[in-house]
Coordinates of C-alpha atoms in Angstrom, one line a residue:
Chain G
X1 CA 1.0 136.9 14.9
X2 CA 4.1 139.0 14.8
X3 CA 7.4 139.1 12.8
X4 CA 10.2 136.8 13.9
X5 CA 12.9 138.1 16.2
X6 CA 14.9 136.1 18.7
X7 CA 13.8 136.4 22.3
X8 CA 15.8 139.1 24.2
X9 CA 17.1 136.4 26.6
X10 CA 18.4 134.3 23.7
X11 CA 20.0 137.4 22.3
X12 CA 21.7 138.1 25.6
X13 CA 22.9 134.5 26.2
X14 CA 24.0 133.6 22.6
X15 CA 25.6 135.0 19.5
X16 CA 24.4 134.9 15.9
X17 CA 26.4 132.5 13.7
X18 CA 24.5 131.9 10.5
X19 CA 21.1 131.6 9.0
X20 CA 20.1 128.1 8.0
X21 CA 17.2 127.3 5.6
X22 CA 14.8 127.6 8.6
X23 CA 16.6 128.6 11.7
X24 CA 19.1 131.1 13.1
X25 CA 22.1 129.1 14.3
X26 CA 23.5 130.7 17.5
X27 CA 26.4 130.0 19.7
X28 CA 25.7 129.9 23.5
X29 CA 28.1 132.1 25.3
X30 CA 29.3 129.5 27.7
X31 CA 32.8 128.1 27.2
X32 CA 32.1 125.1 29.4
X33 CA 30.4 123.3 26.5
X34 CA 30.4 123.4 22.7
X35 CA 26.7 124.5 22.6
X36 CA 24.7 125.7 19.6
X37 CA 21.1 126.8 19.3
X38 CA 18.7 126.5 16.4
X39 CA 16.0 129.2 16.5
X40 CA 13.5 128.6 13.8
X41 CA 12.6 131.9 12.1
X42 CA 8.8 131.2 12.6
X43 CA 7.0 133.9 14.5
X44 CA 5.1 132.7 17.5
X45 CA 6.4 129.1 17.3
X46 CA 6.6 127.5 20.8
X47 CA 6.5 123.8 20.3
X48 CA 8.2 121.5 17.8
X49 CA 4.6 120.5 16.7
X50 CA 3.9 124.2 15.9
X51 CA 6.0 123.7 12.8
X52 CA 4.4 122.3 9.7
X53 CA 5.8 119.2 7.9
X54 CA 8.1 121.2 5.5
X55 CA 9.5 123.3 8.4
X56 CA 10.1 120.2 10.4
X57 CA 12.0 118.6 7.6
X58 CA 14.2 121.7 7.3
X59 CA 14.8 121.6 11.0
X60 CA 15.8 118.0 10.9
X61 CA 18.3 118.8 8.1
X62 CA 19.7 121.6 10.3
X63 CA 19.9 119.3 13.3
X64 CA 21.7 116.7 11.2
X65 CA 24.2 119.2 10.0
X66 CA 25.0 120.8 13.3
X67 CA 25.1 117.5 15.1
X68 CA 27.7 116.1 12.6
X69 CA 29.9 119.2 13.3
X70 CA 29.5 118.9 17.0
X71 CA 30.3 115.2 17.0
X72 CA 33.6 116.1 15.3
X73 CA 34.6 118.6 18.0
X74 CA 37.6 117.6 20.1
X75 CA 36.7 115.4 23.0
X76 CA 33.0 115.2 22.3
X77 CA 31.7 111.7 23.2
X78 CA 27.9 112.3 23.3
X79 CA 25.4 114.7 21.8
X80 CA 22.6 116.2 23.8
X81 CA 19.5 117.5 22.0
X82 CA 16.8 119.4 23.9
X83 CA 13.8 121.5 23.2
X84 CA 12.5 122.7 26.6
X85 CA 11.3 126.3 26.6
X86 CA 10.3 126.4 30.2
X87 CA 11.9 129.8 30.7
X88 CA 12.1 131.2 27.1
X89 CA 9.0 130.0 25.4
X90 CA 10.1 130.8 21.9
X91 CA 11.0 127.5 20.1
X92 CA 14.7 126.9 20.2
X93 CA 16.6 123.6 20.0
X94 CA 19.7 123.1 22.0
X95 CA 22.6 120.9 20.5
X96 CA 25.5 120.3 22.9
X97 CA 28.6 118.2 22.7
X98 CA 29.3 116.3 25.9
X99 CA 32.1 114.3 27.6
X100 CA 32.7 112.5 30.8
X101 CA 34.8 115.3 32.4
X102 CA 32.6 118.2 31.5
X103 CA 31.2 120.1 34.5
X104 CA 27.7 118.9 34.2
X105 CA 28.3 115.2 33.3
X106 CA 26.2 113.1 33.4
X107 CA 23.4 115.5 34.2
X108 CA 21.9 118.0 31.7
X109 CA 23.5 121.3 31.1
X110 CA 20.3 123.3 31.7
X111 CA 20.1 124.7 35.1
X112 CA 23.6 123.5 36.0
X113 CA 25.7 126.2 37.5
X114 CA 26.5 129.5 35.9
X115 CA 27.6 130.1 32.3
X116 CA 31.2 130.9 32.0
X117 CA 31.2 133.5 29.2
X118 CA 34.0 133.6 26.7
X119 CA 36.5 136.5 26.8
X120 CA 35.9 139.0 24.0
X121 CA 38.7 137.7 21.7
X122 CA 37.8 134.1 22.4
X123 CA 34.1 134.8 21.6
X124 CA 35.1 136.4 18.3
X125 CA 37.3 133.4 17.5
X126 CA 34.7 130.9 18.3
X127 CA 32.0 132.8 16.4
X128 CA 34.3 132.9 13.3
X129 CA 35.1 129.2 13.7
X130 CA 31.5 128.2 13.6
X131 CA 30.7 130.6 10.8
X132 CA 33.3 129.0 8.6
X133 CA 32.0 125.5 9.4
X134 CA 28.4 126.5 8.7
X135 CA 29.1 128.5 5.5
Chain F
X1 CA 25.9 94.9 15.5
X2 CA 23.3 93.1 17.6
X3 CA 19.5 92.7 17.8
X4 CA 17.4 95.5 19.3
X5 CA 16.4 95.2 22.9
X6 CA 15.7 98.1 25.3
X7 CA 18.5 98.8 27.7
X8 CA 18.0 97.1 31.0
X9 CA 17.9 100.5 32.8
X10 CA 15.1 101.7 30.5
X11 CA 13.3 98.5 31.1
X12 CA 13.6 99.0 34.9
X13 CA 12.5 102.7 34.8
X14 CA 9.6 102.5 32.2
X15 CA 6.8 100.3 31.0
X16 CA 6.1 99.2 27.4
X17 CA 3.0 100.9 25.9
X18 CA 3.1 100.2 22.2
X19 CA 5.2 99.7 19.1
X20 CA 5.1 102.6 16.7
X21 CA 6.4 102.3 13.1
X22 CA 10.0 102.9 14.3
X23 CA 10.0 103.0 18.1
X24 CA 8.8 101.4 21.3
X25 CA 6.6 103.8 23.1
X26 CA 7.2 103.5 26.9
X27 CA 5.8 105.2 30.0
X28 CA 8.3 106.5 32.5
X29 CA 7.3 105.1 35.9
X30 CA 7.3 108.5 37.6
X31 CA 4.0 110.0 38.5
X32 CA 5.4 113.5 39.0
X33 CA 5.2 114.1 35.3
X34 CA 3.4 112.8 32.2
X35 CA 6.5 111.4 30.6
X36 CA 6.8 109.1 27.6
X37 CA 9.9 107.6 25.8
X38 CA 10.4 106.7 22.2
X39 CA 13.1 104.0 21.9
X40 CA 13.8 103.4 18.2
X41 CA 14.0 99.7 17.4
X42 CA 17.4 100.2 15.7
X43 CA 20.2 98.0 17.2
X44 CA 23.3 100.0 18.3
X45 CA 21.7 103.5 17.6
X46 CA 23.1 106.1 20.0
X47 CA 22.6 109.4 18.3
X48 CA 19.8 110.9 16.4
X49 CA 22.1 111.2 13.5
X50 CA 22.8 107.4 13.6
X51 CA 19.3 107.1 12.1
X52 CA 18.9 107.2 8.3
X53 CA 16.6 109.6 6.6
X54 CA 13.6 107.2 6.5
X55 CA 14.1 106.3 10.1
X56 CA 14.3 110.0 11.1
X57 CA 11.0 110.7 9.3
X58 CA 9.3 107.9 11.1
X59 CA 10.6 109.2 14.4
X60 CA 9.4 112.7 13.5
X61 CA 5.9 111.3 12.9
X62 CA 6.0 109.5 16.3
X63 CA 7.2 112.6 18.1
X64 CA 4.3 114.6 16.5
X65 CA 1.8 112.0 17.5
X66 CA 3.0 111.6 21.2
X67 CA 3.5 115.4 21.5
X68 CA -0.1 116.1 20.4
X69 CA -1.4 113.6 23.0
X70 CA 0.8 115.0 25.7
X71 CA -0.2 118.6 25.0
X72 CA -3.9 117.6 25.6
X73 CA -3.1 116.1 29.0
X74 CA -4.8 118.0 31.9
X75 CA -2.6 120.9 33.1
X76 CA 0.1 120.6 30.5
X77 CA 1.4 124.0 29.4
X78 CA 4.7 123.2 27.8
X79 CA 6.3 120.2 26.1
X80 CA 9.9 119.2 26.8
X81 CA 11.8 117.0 24.2
X82 CA 15.2 115.6 25.0
X83 CA 17.7 113.1 23.6
X84 CA 20.5 113.0 26.1
X85 CA 21.9 109.5 26.6
X86 CA 24.7 110.5 29.0
X87 CA 23.7 107.6 31.3
X88 CA 21.9 105.2 29.0
X89 CA 23.7 105.5 25.6
X90 CA 21.0 103.6 23.7
X91 CA 19.1 106.2 21.6
X92 CA 15.9 107.2 23.4
X93 CA 13.8 110.4 23.1
X94 CA 12.0 111.9 26.1
X95 CA 8.7 113.6 25.7
X96 CA 7.4 115.3 28.9
X97 CA 4.4 117.5 29.6
X98 CA 5.3 120.3 32.0
X99 CA 3.5 123.0 34.0
X100 CA 4.5 125.8 36.3
X101 CA 3.7 123.9 39.5
X102 CA 5.4 120.6 38.7
X103 CA 8.3 119.7 41.0
X104 CA 11.1 120.4 38.6
X105 CA 9.7 123.6 37.0
X106 CA 11.4 125.5 35.3
X107 CA 14.4 123.2 35.3
X108 CA 14.7 120.0 33.3
X109 CA 13.2 116.8 34.8
X110 CA 16.5 114.8 34.2
X111 CA 18.5 114.5 37.4
X112 CA 15.8 116.3 39.4
X113 CA 15.0 114.4 42.6
X114 CA 13.9 110.9 42.7
X115 CA 11.2 109.3 40.6
X116 CA 7.9 108.8 42.4
X117 CA 6.8 105.4 41.1
X118 CA 3.1 104.7 40.5
X119 CA 1.4 102.3 42.8
X120 CA 0.6 99.0 41.1
X121 CA -3.0 99.7 40.2
X122 CA -2.3 103.2 39.1
X123 CA 0.5 102.0 36.9
X124 CA -1.8 99.5 35.2
X125 CA -4.4 102.2 34.7
X126 CA -1.9 104.7 33.2
X127 CA -0.5 102.0 31.0
X128 CA -3.9 101.1 29.7
X129 CA -4.8 104.8 29.3
X130 CA -1.8 105.3 27.0
X131 CA -2.3 102.1 25.1
X132 CA -5.8 103.2 24.2
X133 CA -4.6 106.6 23.0
X134 CA -1.7 105.1 21.0
X135 CA -3.8 102.3 19.4

């Protein structure tokens, strides 16, 4: 058992947006997709079923909130939700807005090509955009 | 609004196992992975957030049950959960047991190669195996 901290690879690939009741909300630094992560602040959690009932209900509420925002993003036609953890074992939930002309459609985003990182100003702007929405 | 029926592509790719409180539990006909589907019996549901609170709690209980079974399958080291729907829009949740020597590791199973279907007897045996466990 150890204190919670986001895995270094998650820290490298995404930016902190806000703390929800259970999870850190983070923006994936990949401008190909509107892509947010929920990282429950539960030390050593690997699987969804490592969360207890109360934690799962908090996570569900966070998924609902972020999903509703993503569904309203311009062009989004489908939501993708995934909890894989084959590379980074720390529990994290991906929520991604998809459409028929995005570079991975209709496949999954994971393992599809290389991330196109935001330029510095654009990343700041996107971070602020999501912070406002998740306030 | 229409009555619930599993999408024809889900029916072609998977086999009915059992009815949970909310969802049909189905076995994907791909012997490369222990791979189950939950298909909520909710007509016209596409996204997780199309379910109401009570339906989401039932789905969560089903995910917990199936996940616990999958985690106990021989060789399983990681669970993957996904709700994508880019090809089949009808809401369905994938639950897959993964390990480091499976053919898609560490990538996602979706879009990875071609399904290796079970032979007839093996499919009957696996179906019966999962029916017993989900009884």
